[in-house]
PDB file of C-alpha atoms in Angstrom:
ATOM      1  CA  MET A   1       0.000   0.000   0.000  1.00  0.00           C
ATOM      2  CA  GLU A   2       1.256   3.494  -0.780  1.00  0.00           C
ATOM      3  CA  TYR A   3       1.169   6.461   1.605  1.00  0.00           C
ATOM      4  CA  VAL A   4       2.114  10.083   0.903  1.00  0.00           C
ATOM      5  CA  TYR A   5       2.274  12.700   3.655  1.00  0.00           C
ATOM      6  CA  PRO A   6       3.688  16.229   3.704  1.00  0.00           C
ATOM      7  CA  ALA A   7       6.697  16.674   5.970  1.00  0.00           C
ATOM      8  CA  VAL A   8       8.179  19.912   7.265  1.00  0.00           C
ATOM      9  CA  PHE A   9      11.982  20.068   7.132  1.00  0.00           C
ATOM     10  CA  HIS A  10      13.441  22.607   9.551  1.00  0.00           C
ATOM     11  CA  THR A  11      17.046  23.617   8.870  1.00  0.00           C
ATOM     12  CA  ASN A  12      19.033  23.700  12.115  1.00  0.00           C
ATOM     13  CA  ARG A  13      22.031  25.961  12.871  1.00  0.00           C
ATOM     14  CA  ASP A  14      24.466  23.113  12.187  1.00  0.00           C
ATOM     15  CA  ASN A  15      22.810  22.519   8.770  1.00  0.00           C
ATOM     16  CA  SER A  16      21.131  19.344   9.997  1.00  0.00           C
ATOM     17  CA  TYR A  17      17.372  18.924   9.629  1.00  0.00           C
ATOM     18  CA  THR A  18      14.506  18.217  11.985  1.00  0.00           C
ATOM     19  CA  ILE A  19      11.508  16.630  10.275  1.00  0.00           C
ATOM     20  CA  THR A  20       7.921  16.765  11.514  1.00  0.00           C
ATOM     21  CA  TYR A  21       4.619  15.608  10.063  1.00  0.00           C
ATOM     22  CA  PRO A  22       1.738  18.045  10.653  1.00  0.00           C
ATOM     23  CA  ASP A  23      -0.816  15.241  10.191  1.00  0.00           C
ATOM     24  CA  LEU A  24       1.020  12.830  12.518  1.00  0.00           C
ATOM     25  CA  PRO A  25       1.630  14.552  15.868  1.00  0.00           C
ATOM     26  CA  GLY A  26       4.668  13.054  17.576  1.00  0.00           C
ATOM     27  CA  CYS A  27       6.196  11.692  14.370  1.00  0.00           C
ATOM     28  CA  VAL A  28       9.581  13.451  14.418  1.00  0.00           C
ATOM     29  CA  SER A  29      12.973  12.593  12.984  1.00  0.00           C
ATOM     30  CA  GLU A  30      16.327  14.198  12.224  1.00  0.00           C
ATOM     31  CA  GLY A  31      18.945  13.995   9.513  1.00  0.00           C
ATOM     32  CA  LYS A  32      22.528  15.239   9.328  1.00  0.00           C
ATOM     33  CA  SER A  33      22.318  16.078   5.621  1.00  0.00           C
ATOM     34  CA  LEU A  34      19.424  16.580   3.233  1.00  0.00           C
ATOM     35  CA  GLU A  35      19.874  13.091   1.778  1.00  0.00           C
ATOM     36  CA  ASN A  36      19.977  11.574   5.258  1.00  0.00           C
ATOM     37  CA  ALA A  37      16.971  13.668   6.346  1.00  0.00           C
ATOM     38  CA  ILE A  38      14.868  12.384   3.437  1.00  0.00           C
ATOM     39  CA  PHE A  39      15.844   8.803   4.278  1.00  0.00           C
ATOM     40  CA  MET A  40      15.047   9.385   7.961  1.00  0.00           C
ATOM     41  CA  ALA A  41      11.714  11.007   7.038  1.00  0.00           C
ATOM     42  CA  GLN A  42      10.735   7.901   5.061  1.00  0.00           C
ATOM     43  CA  SER A  43      11.833   5.631   7.882  1.00  0.00           C
ATOM     44  CA  ALA A  44       9.898   7.607  10.506  1.00  0.00           C
ATOM     45  CA  LEU A  45       6.765   7.652   8.338  1.00  0.00           C
ATOM     46  CA  SER A  46       7.019   3.912   7.690  1.00  0.00           C
ATOM     47  CA  GLN A  47       7.379   3.135  11.403  1.00  0.00           C
ATOM     48  CA  TRP A  48       4.546   5.501  12.341  1.00  0.00           C
ATOM     49  CA  ILE A  49       2.167   3.996   9.770  1.00  0.00           C
ATOM     50  CA  GLY A  50       3.166   0.514  10.936  1.00  0.00           C
ATOM     51  CA  TYR A  51       2.496   1.421  14.555  1.00  0.00           C
ATOM     52  CA  LEU A  52      -0.926   2.914  13.801  1.00  0.00           C
ATOM     53  CA  SER A  53      -1.837  -0.140  11.720  1.00  0.00           C
ATOM     54  CA  ASP A  54      -0.674  -2.556  14.433  1.00  0.00           C
ATOM     55  CA  GLU A  55      -2.741  -0.663  16.996  1.00  0.00           C
ATOM     56  CA  LYS A  56      -5.748  -0.725  14.641  1.00  0.00           C
ATOM     57  CA  GLN A  57      -5.896   3.083  14.725  1.00  0.00           C
ATOM     58  CA  GLU A  58      -7.312   5.018  11.814  1.00  0.00           C
ATOM     59  CA  LEU A  59      -4.712   6.752   9.689  1.00  0.00           C
ATOM     60  CA  PRO A  60      -5.215  10.512   9.416  1.00  0.00           C
ATOM     61  CA  THR A  61      -5.930  11.973   6.011  1.00  0.00           C
ATOM     62  CA  ALA A  62      -2.874  13.669   4.537  1.00  0.00           C
ATOM     63  CA  SER A  63      -3.087  17.445   4.218  1.00  0.00           C
ATOM     64  CA  SER A  64      -2.546  19.194   0.925  1.00  0.00           C
ATOM     65  CA  ILE A  65       1.030  20.402   0.629  1.00  0.00           C
ATOM     66  CA  LYS A  66      -0.349  23.854  -0.233  1.00  0.00           C
ATOM     67  CA  SER A  67      -2.119  24.108   3.129  1.00  0.00           C
ATOM     68  CA  ILE A  68       1.098  23.832   5.152  1.00  0.00           C
ATOM     69  CA  ASN A  69       2.901  27.037   6.059  1.00  0.00           C
ATOM     70  CA  ALA A  70       6.670  26.979   6.377  1.00  0.00           C
ATOM     71  CA  SER A  71       8.862  29.625   7.993  1.00  0.00           C
ATOM     72  CA  GLY A  72      12.064  30.968   6.466  1.00  0.00           C
ATOM     73  CA  GLU A  73      14.105  28.127   7.952  1.00  0.00           C
ATOM     74  CA  GLU A  74      11.710  25.429   6.712  1.00  0.00           C
ATOM     75  CA  PHE A  75      10.455  23.791   3.561  1.00  0.00           C
ATOM     76  CA  VAL A  76       7.690  21.281   2.947  1.00  0.00           C
ATOM     77  CA  SER A  77       8.107  18.129   0.902  1.00  0.00           C
ATOM     78  CA  LEU A  78       5.905  15.139   0.194  1.00  0.00           C
ATOM     79  CA  ILE A  79       7.272  11.876   1.572  1.00  0.00           C
ATOM     80  CA  ARG A  80       6.139   8.621  -0.033  1.00  0.00           C
ATOM     81  CA  ILE A  81       6.424   5.134   1.388  1.00  0.00           C
ATOM     82  CA  GLU A  82       5.173   1.784   0.224  1.00  0.00           C
ATOM     83  CA  THR A  83       4.296  -0.915   2.714  1.00  0.00           C
ATOM     84  CA  LYS A  84       3.987  -4.617   2.107  1.00  0.00           C
ATOM     85  CA  GLU A  85       1.976  -7.056   4.145  1.00  0.00           C
ATOM     86  CA  ASP A  86       4.456  -9.576   5.571  1.00  0.00           C
ATOM     87  CA  ARG A  87       1.867 -11.920   7.037  1.00  0.00           C
ATOM     88  CA  ALA A  88       2.703 -15.497   6.056  1.00  0.00           C
ATOM     89  CA  ILE A  89       0.126 -17.463   4.102  1.00  0.00           C
ATOM     90  CA  LYS A  90       0.057 -21.157   3.234  1.00  0.00           C
ATOM     91  CA  ARG A  91       0.272 -22.214  -0.402  1.00  0.00           C
ATOM     92  CA  THR A  92       0.376 -25.660  -1.909  1.00  0.00           C
ATOM     93  CA  VAL A  93       3.246 -26.102  -4.343  1.00  0.00           C
ATOM     94  CA  SER A  94       4.308 -29.046  -6.437  1.00  0.00           C
ATOM     95  CA  ILE A  95       7.937 -29.949  -7.084  1.00  0.00           C
ATOM     96  CA  PRO A  96       9.550 -33.055  -8.507  1.00  0.00           C
ATOM     97  CA  LYS A  97      10.333 -35.773  -5.954  1.00  0.00           C
ATOM     98  CA  TRP A  98      14.061 -35.606  -6.625  1.00  0.00           C
ATOM     99  CA  MET A  99      14.029 -31.889  -5.672  1.00  0.00           C
ATOM    100  CA  ASP A 100      12.131 -32.604  -2.483  1.00  0.00           C
ATOM    101  CA  ASP A 101      14.634 -35.366  -1.633  1.00  0.00           C
ATOM    102  CA  ARG A 102      17.531 -32.915  -2.117  1.00  0.00           C
ATOM    103  CA  VAL A 103      15.809 -30.269   0.019  1.00  0.00           C
ATOM    104  CA  VAL A 104      15.362 -32.771   2.851  1.00  0.00           C
ATOM    105  CA  GLU A 105      18.941 -34.075   2.513  1.00  0.00           C
ATOM    106  CA  SER A 106      20.431 -30.583   2.626  1.00  0.00           C
ATOM    107  CA  GLY A 107      18.318 -29.422   5.564  1.00  0.00           C
ATOM    108  CA  LEU A 108      17.013 -26.448   3.636  1.00  0.00           C
ATOM    109  CA  SER A 109      13.691 -24.830   4.349  1.00  0.00           C
ATOM    110  CA  LEU A 110      11.642 -25.038   1.173  1.00  0.00           C
ATOM    111  CA  SER A 111       9.613 -22.022   2.298  1.00  0.00           C
ATOM    112  CA  ARG A 112      12.787 -19.923   2.810  1.00  0.00           C
ATOM    113  CA  VAL A 113      14.216 -20.955  -0.584  1.00  0.00           C
ATOM    114  CA  LEU A 114      10.959 -20.024  -2.313  1.00  0.00           C
ATOM    115  CA  GLN A 115      10.740 -16.694  -0.464  1.00  0.00           C
ATOM    116  CA  ASP A 116      14.348 -15.825  -1.327  1.00  0.00           C
ATOM    117  CA  ALA A 117      13.868 -16.718  -4.998  1.00  0.00           C
ATOM    118  CA  LEU A 118      10.664 -14.701  -5.278  1.00  0.00           C
ATOM    119  CA  SER A 119      12.211 -11.735  -3.445  1.00  0.00           C
ATOM    120  CA  GLN A 120      15.048 -11.646  -5.982  1.00  0.00           C
ATOM    121  CA  ARG A 121      12.652 -11.917  -8.900  1.00  0.00           C
ATOM    122  CA  PHE A 122      10.439  -9.048  -7.698  1.00  0.00           C
ATOM    123  CA  GLN A 123      13.227  -6.586  -6.854  1.00  0.00           C
TER     124      GLN A 123
END
């Protein structure tokens, strides 16, 4: 699922950044450079969305970027994250017997091998 929220980047005296989300009170992060601040903003948003989802709390509607006022030391940027549901599900798969024999002999987890292969394919 995709989420986009406006974030306010405040430039600190040491040229680091403090990031806040007007729609997510308490969601705050910091970055030492602009690149790091953007990364940290995405990480904070991802964790905040995850927490609200885990707690079964309703996610606030994102404000329009135009409705957010920034002071001279601030700018507003949209931060986008994409979440994936990691809940395991059971699937029935068929493989040749010789492959199953090799999996058992090697002590591999067939589920892990399949997950790793699919992860690489979908990158």
